[in-house]
Every structure is written in C-alpha cells, then in structure tokens.
Coordinates of C-alpha atoms and ligand atoms in Angstrom, one line a residue:
X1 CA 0.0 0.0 0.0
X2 CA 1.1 3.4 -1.0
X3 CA 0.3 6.5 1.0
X4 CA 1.1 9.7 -1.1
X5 CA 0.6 13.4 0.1
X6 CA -0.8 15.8 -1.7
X7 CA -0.7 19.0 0.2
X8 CA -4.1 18.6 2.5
X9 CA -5.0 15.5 0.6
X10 CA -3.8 12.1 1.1
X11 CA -3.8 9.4 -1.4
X12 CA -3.8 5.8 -0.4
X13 CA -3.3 3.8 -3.1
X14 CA -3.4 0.0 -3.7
X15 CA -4.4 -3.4 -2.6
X16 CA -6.9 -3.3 0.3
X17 CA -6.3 0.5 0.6
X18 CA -10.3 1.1 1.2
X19 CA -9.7 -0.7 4.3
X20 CA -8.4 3.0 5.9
X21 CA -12.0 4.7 5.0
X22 CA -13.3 3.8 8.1
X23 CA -10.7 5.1 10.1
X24 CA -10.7 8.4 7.9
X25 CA -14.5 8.8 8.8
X26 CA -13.8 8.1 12.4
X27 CA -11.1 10.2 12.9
X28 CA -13.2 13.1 11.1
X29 CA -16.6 12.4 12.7
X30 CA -14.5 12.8 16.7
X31 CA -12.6 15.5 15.2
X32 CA -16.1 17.8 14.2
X33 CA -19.0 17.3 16.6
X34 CA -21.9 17.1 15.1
X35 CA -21.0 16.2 11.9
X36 CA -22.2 13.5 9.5
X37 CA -21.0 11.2 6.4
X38 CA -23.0 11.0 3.5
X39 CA -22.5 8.6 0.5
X40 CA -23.1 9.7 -3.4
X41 CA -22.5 6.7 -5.2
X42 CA -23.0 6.6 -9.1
X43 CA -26.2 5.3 -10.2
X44 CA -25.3 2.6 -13.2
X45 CA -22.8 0.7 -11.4
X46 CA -24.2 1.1 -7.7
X47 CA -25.0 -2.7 -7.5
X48 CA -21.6 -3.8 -8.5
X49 CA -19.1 -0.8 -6.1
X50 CA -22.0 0.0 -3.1
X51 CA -21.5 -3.6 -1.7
X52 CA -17.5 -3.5 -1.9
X53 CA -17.8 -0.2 0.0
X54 CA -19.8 -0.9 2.3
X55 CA -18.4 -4.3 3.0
X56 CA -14.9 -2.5 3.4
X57 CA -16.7 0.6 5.7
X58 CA -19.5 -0.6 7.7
X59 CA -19.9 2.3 9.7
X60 CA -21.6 3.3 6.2
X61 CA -24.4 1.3 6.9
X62 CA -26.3 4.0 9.0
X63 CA -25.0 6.8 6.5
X64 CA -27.6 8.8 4.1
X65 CA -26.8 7.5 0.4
X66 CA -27.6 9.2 -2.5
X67 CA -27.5 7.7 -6.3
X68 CA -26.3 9.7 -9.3
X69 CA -26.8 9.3 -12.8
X70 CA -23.2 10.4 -13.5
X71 CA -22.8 9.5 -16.9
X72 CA -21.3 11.2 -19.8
X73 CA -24.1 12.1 -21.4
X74 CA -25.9 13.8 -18.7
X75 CA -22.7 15.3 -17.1
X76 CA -24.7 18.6 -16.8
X77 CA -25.5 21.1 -13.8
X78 CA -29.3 19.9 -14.4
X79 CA -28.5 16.6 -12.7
X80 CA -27.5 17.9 -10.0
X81 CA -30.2 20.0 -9.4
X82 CA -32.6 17.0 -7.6
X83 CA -29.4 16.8 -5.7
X84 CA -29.2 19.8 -4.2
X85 CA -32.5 20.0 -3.4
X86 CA -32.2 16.4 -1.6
X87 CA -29.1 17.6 0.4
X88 CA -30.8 20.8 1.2
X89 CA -34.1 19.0 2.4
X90 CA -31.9 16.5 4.6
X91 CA -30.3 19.8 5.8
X92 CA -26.5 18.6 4.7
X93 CA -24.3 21.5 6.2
X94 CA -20.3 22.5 6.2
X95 CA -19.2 19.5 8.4
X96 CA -20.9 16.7 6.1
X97 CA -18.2 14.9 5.0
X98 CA -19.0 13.9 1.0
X99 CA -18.0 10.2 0.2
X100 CA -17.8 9.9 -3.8
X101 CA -18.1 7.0 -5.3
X102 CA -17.3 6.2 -8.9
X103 CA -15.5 6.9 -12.2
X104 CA -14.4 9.8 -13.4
X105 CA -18.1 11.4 -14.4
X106 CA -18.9 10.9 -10.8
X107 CA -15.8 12.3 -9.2
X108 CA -16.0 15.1 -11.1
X109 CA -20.3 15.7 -10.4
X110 CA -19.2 15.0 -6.9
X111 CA -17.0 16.8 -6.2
X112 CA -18.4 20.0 -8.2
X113 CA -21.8 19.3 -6.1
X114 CA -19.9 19.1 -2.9
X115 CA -17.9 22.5 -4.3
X116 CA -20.9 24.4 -4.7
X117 CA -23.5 23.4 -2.1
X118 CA -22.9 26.1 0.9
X119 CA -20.1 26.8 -0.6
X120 CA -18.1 24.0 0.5
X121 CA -18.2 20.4 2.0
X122 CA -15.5 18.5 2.7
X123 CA -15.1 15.3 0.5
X124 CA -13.2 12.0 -0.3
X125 CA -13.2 10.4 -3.6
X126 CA -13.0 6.3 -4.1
X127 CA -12.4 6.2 -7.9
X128 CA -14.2 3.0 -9.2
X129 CA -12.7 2.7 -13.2
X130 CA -8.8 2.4 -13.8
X131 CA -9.2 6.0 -15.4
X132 CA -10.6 7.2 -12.6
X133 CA -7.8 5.9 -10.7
X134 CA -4.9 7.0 -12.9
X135 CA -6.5 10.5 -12.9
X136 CA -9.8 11.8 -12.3
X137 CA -9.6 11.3 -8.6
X138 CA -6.5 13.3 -7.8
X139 CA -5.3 17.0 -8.4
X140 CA -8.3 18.7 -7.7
X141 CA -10.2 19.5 -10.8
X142 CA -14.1 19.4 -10.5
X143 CA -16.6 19.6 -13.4
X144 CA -19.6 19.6 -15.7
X145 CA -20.2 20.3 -19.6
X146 CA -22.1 22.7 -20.9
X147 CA -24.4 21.7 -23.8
X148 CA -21.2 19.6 -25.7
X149 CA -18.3 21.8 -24.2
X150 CA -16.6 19.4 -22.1
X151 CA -15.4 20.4 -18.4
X152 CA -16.1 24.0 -18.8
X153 CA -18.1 24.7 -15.5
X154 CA -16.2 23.7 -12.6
X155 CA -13.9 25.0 -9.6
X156 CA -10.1 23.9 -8.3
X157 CA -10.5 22.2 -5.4
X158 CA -8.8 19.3 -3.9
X159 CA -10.6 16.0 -1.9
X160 CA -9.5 15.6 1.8
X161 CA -8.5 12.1 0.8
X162 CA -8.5 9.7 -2.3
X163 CA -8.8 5.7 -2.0
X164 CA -7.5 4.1 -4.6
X165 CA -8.2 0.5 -4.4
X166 CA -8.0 -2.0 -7.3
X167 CA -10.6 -3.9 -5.9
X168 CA -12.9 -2.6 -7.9
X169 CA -11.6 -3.3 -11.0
X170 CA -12.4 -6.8 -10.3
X171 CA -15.8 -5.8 -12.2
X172 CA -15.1 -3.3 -14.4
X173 CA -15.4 -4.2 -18.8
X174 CA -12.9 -4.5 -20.6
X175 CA -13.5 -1.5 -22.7
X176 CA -13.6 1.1 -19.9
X177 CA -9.8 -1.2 -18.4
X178 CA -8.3 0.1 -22.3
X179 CA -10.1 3.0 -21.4
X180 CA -8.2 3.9 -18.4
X181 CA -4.8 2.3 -19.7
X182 CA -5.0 5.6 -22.6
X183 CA -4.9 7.9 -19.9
X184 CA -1.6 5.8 -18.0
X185 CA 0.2 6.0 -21.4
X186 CA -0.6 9.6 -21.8
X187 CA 1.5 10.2 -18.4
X188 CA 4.5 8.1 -19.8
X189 CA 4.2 9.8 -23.0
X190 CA 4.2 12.8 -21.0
X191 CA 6.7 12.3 -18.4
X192 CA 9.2 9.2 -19.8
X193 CA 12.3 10.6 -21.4
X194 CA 12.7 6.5 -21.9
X195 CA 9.3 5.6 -23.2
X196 CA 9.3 3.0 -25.3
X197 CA 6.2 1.6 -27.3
X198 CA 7.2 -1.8 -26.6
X199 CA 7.5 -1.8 -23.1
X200 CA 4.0 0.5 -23.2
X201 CA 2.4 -2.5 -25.2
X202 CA 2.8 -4.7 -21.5
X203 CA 0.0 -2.5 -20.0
X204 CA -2.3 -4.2 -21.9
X205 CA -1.0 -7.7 -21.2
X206 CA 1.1 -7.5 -17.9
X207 CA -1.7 -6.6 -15.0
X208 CA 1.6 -6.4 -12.8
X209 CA 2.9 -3.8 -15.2
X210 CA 0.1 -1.9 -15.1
X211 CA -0.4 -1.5 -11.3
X212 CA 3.1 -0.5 -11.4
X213 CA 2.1 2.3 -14.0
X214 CA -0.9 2.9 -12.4
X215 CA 1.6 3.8 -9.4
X216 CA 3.7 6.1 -11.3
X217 CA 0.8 7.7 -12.8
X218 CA -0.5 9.0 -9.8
X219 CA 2.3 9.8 -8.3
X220 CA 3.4 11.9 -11.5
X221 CA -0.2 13.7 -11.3
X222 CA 0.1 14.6 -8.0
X223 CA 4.0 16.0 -8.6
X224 CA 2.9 17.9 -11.8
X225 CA -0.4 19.6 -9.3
X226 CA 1.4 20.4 -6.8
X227 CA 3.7 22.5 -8.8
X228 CA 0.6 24.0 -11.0
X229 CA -2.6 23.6 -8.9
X230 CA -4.2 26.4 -11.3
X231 CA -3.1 25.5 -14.8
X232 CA -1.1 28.5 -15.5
X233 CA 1.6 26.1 -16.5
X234 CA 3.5 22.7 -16.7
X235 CA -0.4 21.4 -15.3
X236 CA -1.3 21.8 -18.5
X237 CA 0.7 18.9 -19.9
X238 CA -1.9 16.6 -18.6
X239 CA -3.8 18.0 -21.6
X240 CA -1.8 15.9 -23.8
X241 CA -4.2 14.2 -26.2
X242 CA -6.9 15.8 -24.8
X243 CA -7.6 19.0 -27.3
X244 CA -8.7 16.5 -30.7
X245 CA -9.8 13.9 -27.9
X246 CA -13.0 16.0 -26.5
X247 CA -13.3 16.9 -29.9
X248 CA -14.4 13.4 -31.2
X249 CA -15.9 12.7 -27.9
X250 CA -18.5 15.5 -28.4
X251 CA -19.3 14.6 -31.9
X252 CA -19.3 10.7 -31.4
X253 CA -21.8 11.6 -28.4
X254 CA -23.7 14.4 -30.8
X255 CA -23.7 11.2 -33.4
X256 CA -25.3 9.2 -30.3
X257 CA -22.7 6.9 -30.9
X258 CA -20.3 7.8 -27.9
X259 CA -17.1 6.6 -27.6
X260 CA -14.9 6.5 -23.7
X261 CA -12.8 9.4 -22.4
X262 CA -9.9 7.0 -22.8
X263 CA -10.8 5.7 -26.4
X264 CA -10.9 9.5 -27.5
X265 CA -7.8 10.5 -25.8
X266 CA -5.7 7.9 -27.4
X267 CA -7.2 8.8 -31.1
X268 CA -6.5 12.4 -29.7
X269 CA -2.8 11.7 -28.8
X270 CA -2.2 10.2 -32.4
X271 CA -3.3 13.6 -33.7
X272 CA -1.4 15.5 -31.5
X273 CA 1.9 13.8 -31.8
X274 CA 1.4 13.5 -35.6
X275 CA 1.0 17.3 -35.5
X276 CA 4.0 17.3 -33.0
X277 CA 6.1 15.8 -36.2
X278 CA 5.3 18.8 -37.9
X279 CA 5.8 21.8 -35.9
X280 CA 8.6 20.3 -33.3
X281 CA 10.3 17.7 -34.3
X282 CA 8.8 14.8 -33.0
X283 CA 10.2 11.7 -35.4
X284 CA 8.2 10.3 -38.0
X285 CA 9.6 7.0 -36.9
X286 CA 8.1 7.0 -33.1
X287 CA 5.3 8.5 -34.7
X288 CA 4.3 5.3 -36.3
X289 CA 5.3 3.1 -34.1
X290 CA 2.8 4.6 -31.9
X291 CA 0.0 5.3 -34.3
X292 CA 0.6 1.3 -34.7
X293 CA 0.0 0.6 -31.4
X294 CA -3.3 2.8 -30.8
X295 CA -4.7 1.2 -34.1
X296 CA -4.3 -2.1 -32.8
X297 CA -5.6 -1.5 -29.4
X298 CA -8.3 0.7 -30.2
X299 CA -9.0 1.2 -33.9
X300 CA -9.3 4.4 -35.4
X301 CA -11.7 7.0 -34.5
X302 CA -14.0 7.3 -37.8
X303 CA -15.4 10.5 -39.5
X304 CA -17.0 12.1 -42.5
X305 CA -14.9 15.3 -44.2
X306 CA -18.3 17.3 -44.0
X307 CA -18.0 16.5 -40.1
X308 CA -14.6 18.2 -39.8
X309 CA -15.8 21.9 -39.3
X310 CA -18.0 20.5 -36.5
X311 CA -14.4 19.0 -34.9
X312 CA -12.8 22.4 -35.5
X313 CA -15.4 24.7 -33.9
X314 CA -15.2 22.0 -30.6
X315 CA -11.5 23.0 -30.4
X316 CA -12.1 26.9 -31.2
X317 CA -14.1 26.8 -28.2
X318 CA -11.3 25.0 -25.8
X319 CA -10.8 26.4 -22.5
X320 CA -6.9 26.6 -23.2
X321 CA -6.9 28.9 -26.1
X322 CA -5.8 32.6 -26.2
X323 CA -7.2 34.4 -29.1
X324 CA -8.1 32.8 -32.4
X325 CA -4.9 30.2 -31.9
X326 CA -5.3 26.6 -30.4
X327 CA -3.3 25.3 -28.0
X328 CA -3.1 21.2 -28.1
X329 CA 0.3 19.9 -26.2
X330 CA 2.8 19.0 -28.6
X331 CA 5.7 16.7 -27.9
X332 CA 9.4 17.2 -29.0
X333 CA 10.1 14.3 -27.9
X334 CA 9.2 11.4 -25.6
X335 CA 8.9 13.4 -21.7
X336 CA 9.2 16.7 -23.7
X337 CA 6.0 18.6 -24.1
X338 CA 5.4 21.9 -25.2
X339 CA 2.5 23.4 -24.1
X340 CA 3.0 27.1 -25.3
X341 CA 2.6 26.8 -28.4
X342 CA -0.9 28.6 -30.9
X343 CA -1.7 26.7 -33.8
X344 CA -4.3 28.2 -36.2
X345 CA -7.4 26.2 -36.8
X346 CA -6.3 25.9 -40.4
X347 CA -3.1 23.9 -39.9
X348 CA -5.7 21.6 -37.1
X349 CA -8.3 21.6 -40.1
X350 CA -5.6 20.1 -42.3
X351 CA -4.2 17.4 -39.3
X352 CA -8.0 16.4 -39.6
X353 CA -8.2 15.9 -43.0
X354 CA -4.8 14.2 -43.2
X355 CA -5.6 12.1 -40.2
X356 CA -8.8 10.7 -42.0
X357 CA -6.1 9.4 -45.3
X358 CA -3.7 7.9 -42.5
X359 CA -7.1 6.3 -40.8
X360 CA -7.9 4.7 -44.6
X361 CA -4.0 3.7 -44.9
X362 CA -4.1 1.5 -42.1
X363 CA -7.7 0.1 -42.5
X364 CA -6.4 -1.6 -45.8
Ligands
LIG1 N1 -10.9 15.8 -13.0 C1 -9.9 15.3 -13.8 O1 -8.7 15.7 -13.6 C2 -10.2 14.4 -14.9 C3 -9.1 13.7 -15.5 C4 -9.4 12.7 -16.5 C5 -10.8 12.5 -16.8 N2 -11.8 13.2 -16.2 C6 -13.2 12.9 -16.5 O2 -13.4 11.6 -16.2 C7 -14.6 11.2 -17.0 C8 -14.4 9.7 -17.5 O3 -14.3 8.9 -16.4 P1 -14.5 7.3 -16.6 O4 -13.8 6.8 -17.8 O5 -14.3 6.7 -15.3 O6 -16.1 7.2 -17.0 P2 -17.4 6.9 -16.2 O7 -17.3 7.6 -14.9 O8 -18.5 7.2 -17.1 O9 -17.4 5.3 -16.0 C9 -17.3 4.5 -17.1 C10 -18.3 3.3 -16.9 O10 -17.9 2.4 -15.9 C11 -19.0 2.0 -15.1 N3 -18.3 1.6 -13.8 C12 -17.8 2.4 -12.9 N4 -17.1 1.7 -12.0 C13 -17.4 0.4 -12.2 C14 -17.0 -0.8 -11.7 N5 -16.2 -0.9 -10.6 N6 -17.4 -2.0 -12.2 C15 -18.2 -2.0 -13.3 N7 -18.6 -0.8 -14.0 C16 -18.2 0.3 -13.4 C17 -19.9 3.2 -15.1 O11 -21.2 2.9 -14.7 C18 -19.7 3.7 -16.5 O12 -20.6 3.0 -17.3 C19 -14.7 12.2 -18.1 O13 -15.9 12.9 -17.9 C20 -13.5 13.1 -18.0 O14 -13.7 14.4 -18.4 C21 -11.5 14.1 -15.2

C-alpha cells in the first residue's frame, strides 16, 4: 500500500487500501462534533461498487446515500439540481463529509456538487474505473459540460482524501480497463524521457505492469499539481491528447454513438503527436510506431470530411486557447511537451483531413 501526500490530501493507493476509509471517517466524525457522512455513489454501477464499500466501511451502513446518474451524457449542472434540493431537504451542512463513489463522471459531479452546495463540503473520492484511478480522482479538478463543451463549468478544489483500491476493478469491462490504460500511457508519453512503445504494449497484457504504472501515474499527477494547482503552466501537460480527444468525444456523443474518455484521448494523442512531427520535431519513426499501437488496441476513431468543421469549432471553443490560436500539447520528444505553443485552426483543419487518409491507410 502506498500513501502519497498531496498538500491537504492524502492518497492511499493499492491493494486493500479502502480498508483505511473507516478510520478516515472516524477520525473526522471525533474530530467535528456534530458532523455526519453522506454517501453519493454513481447510479449505473451502484450494485456492483456500493457492496465492496460498504463491506470494506460498515460504519456506512447507517449513512444517508444518495445515487447519481453520472454518466457522460448527462454530465450537466441539471442533474445535480434534484441533488441539491435532496441535500438541502436533509439539511446537509459544512461539516458533512461527502464520500464519492465512482468513475471519473462521478468524481468530477461530486465533487463539483460538494464545491458548490454552501459553498463547501469537505469530500473524499473512491475512484471505481482504472481511469478514474490514474487520474480523475486526484489533483483537484471538479466539473460539468455545458451543452457539448466538455469540463467547462467547474472549480479547483482538492478531496480531503483519495482511496485508490483495485478492488474494484475486479468488475469493471474491458472497454472502460483500455479506457483507463490511454490515460496511463498519456503520463509516460508525457513524463518518460525512456518511453518506449514496446514496453508501453505490456500494460495491456502485464496486470503487474500496469499496477506499477498505475503507481507512477498518480504519483506523476500529483507532482505535476502540486507544482501547477491552477493550470497557469506545466499542469497543462496533462492535456496531452486531450484538445482533438474532446473533440471526437463531443461529436461521437452528438452522433449518439459515444465513444470512452480514454478511447478518444488515445485517437486524440495520435493527432497531436502527428502534428508534433510537424511543428517540433517529433520523429516520423516513433510517430508510427505509436499510431501502430493505438490502431491495434483501439481502432481508429472514424469521420465524415463534412463533419470536420464540427471538430474544428469544438476545439475553437477549448478552454486553453488565447485568441483565435489553439493550444493542443505537442511533444518534441518522448517526456518533452510543449504546451505554449498557438496553432491556427487551419493547420488543425488540415491534421484532420490528413488524419482521415492515415485512418484509410491503415484500414487496408
Ligand atoms: N478531473 C480530472 O482531472 C479528470 C481527469 C481525467 C478524466 N476526467 C473525466 O473523467 C470522465 C471519464 O471517467 P470514466 O472513464 O471513469 O467514465 P465513467 O465515470 O462514465 O465510468 C465508465 C463506466 O464504468 C462504469 N463503472 C464504474 N465503476 C465500475 C466498476 N467498478 N465496475 C463496473 N462498472 C463500473 C460506469 O457505470 C460507466 O458506465 C470524463 O468525464 C473526464 O472528463 C477528469
């Protein structure tokens, strides 16, 4: 087990880690008189992550609980409005510690609600998916969409605590597993002067590899935070992958055919290192050999040229630009980003365009 600080948070991460959530609760229940726990789990998967919680925490038992449907489609402020009301009713005030439960939709709702409501409850997240794990749960970001702009309400603020137990991953599809390992490669693309595509290519078949990334992962989000809690700067690495990926996550969930945060972040990370070729240097060779690996692991993401402006106007409206330039991160090399640098939508239009010819080269 791994205990990693975070400023006031404190991350406990691996096997049997949710173990400590009782004593957490107890030691902030005799710490605050008069305060309570309260549980938000996410809706879809309560059955299958309530249980393991509450087996691990049975103090929980006698807690209020509250379900969530925290899913990507209906990540917006409207479904938390029954929530608010519910916590308002049951008179939830400043000492109710907030126990969030669930991916990445949910730690973000969660922790936006608890954000928000009276300006401030204290809570802990227990990330249920592997991408959730690797990132969602840590570092402090909190967030809803706006109609299809992704993440663009939402405040700074960090949990008092993070469990991160692989327990739950016991139950957890396949597709959401790749899903999380795109956002574990993004970090060692990110932050591995050595990365190599052929050690990366063990996270999908090596489950010891990959709680071993999963380790460095964190602990390489929590490092990058702490030195950029606000995103003024190197926090904005993190983005890598991220600027085409909510792209074609909004229009594959506009087409109602939506594709996972991770899925659309790897697709995103092909674009941006194949645009990282041409503006800084990036080699066509490791270029390839990545592009290789994404394909095989998780296809290519699909679109129509008339779709294209759609794509552009998602990026035009990206919380990171300045002016009419867009700002995707950018890669020099492996562990080298840059992060500075505007691109105008016409050289993105063209990495669309060109990205669709790649996508029919390697589909025959
Ligand atoms: N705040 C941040 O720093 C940050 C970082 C990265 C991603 N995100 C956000 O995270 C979100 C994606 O999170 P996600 O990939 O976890 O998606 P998600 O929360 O939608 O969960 C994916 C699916 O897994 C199911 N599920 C959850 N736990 C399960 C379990 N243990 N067993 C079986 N099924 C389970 C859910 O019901 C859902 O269908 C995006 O909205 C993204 O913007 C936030």
């Amino acid at each position: 087990m791994n205990t990693i600080k975070d400023l006031d948070c404190t991350i406990y991460a691996g096997e049997d880690s949710l173990s400590l959530l009782q004593g957490e609760v107890a030691r902030y229940l005799a710490a605050e008189p008069d305060a309570t726990c309260v549980v938000l789990c996410e809706q879809a998967a309560s059955k299958k992550i309530f249980p393991v919680l509450l087996r691990a925490c049975p103090s929980l038992r006698r807690s209020k609980r509250y379900f969530l449907p925290a899913s990507e489609s209906r990540k917006h402020i409207e479904t938390l409005l029954p929530l608010w009301k519910q916590w308002a009713n049951d008179k939830l005030d400043r000492k109710t510690l907030v126990i969030n439960l669930g991916g990445g939709v949910l730690c973000d709702m969660g922790g936006f609600a608890a954000s928000l409501f009276k300006r401030g409850l204290p809570f802990i997240n227990i990330p249920t998916t592997l991408l959730a794990m690797a990132d969602a749960s840590a570092g402090g970001k909190t967030a809803v969409d706006l109609g299809e702009i992704k993440n663009i309400l939402g405040c700074f603020n960090r949990p008092r605590a993070v469990f991160v137990d692989p327990v739950f991953l016991k139950t957890l599809p396949e597709r959401e597993m790749l899903s999380g390992i795109a956002e574990i490669l993004k970090m060692q693309c990110i932050c591995r002067t050595d990365f190599s595509v052929q050690r990366a290519e063990k996270l999908f078949t090596d489950p010891e590899y990959r709680n071993e990334a999963l380790l460095f992962a964190i602990k390489n989000k929590t490092r990058i935070t702490q030195q950029d809690f606000k995103e003024e700067n190197i926090r904005k690495t993190l983005n890598f992958g991220h600027t085409f990926g909510h792209a074609f996550e909004a229009l594959a969930l506009r087409k109602k055919h939506p594709i996972t945060h991770g899925e659309a972040v790897a697709h995103g990370m092909v674009c941006e290192l194949y645009l990282s070729c041409r503006k800084c240097g990036f080699t066509r060779a490791r270029f390839d050999q990545f592009a290789n690996l994404i394909n095989t692991r998780y296809g290519n993401f699909t679109y129509m040229e008339k779709d294209i402006p759609a794509l552009l106007n998602y990026m035009v409206n990206d919380k990171k630009n300045k002016g009419r330039k867009i700002y995707p991160v950018l890669l020099s090399t492996w562990g080298e980003c840059v992060f500075d640098k505007g691109i105008s939508p016409l050289v993105i239009e063209k990495t669309l365009c060109d990205y669709l010819s790649l996508n029919k080269l390697s589909s025959r």
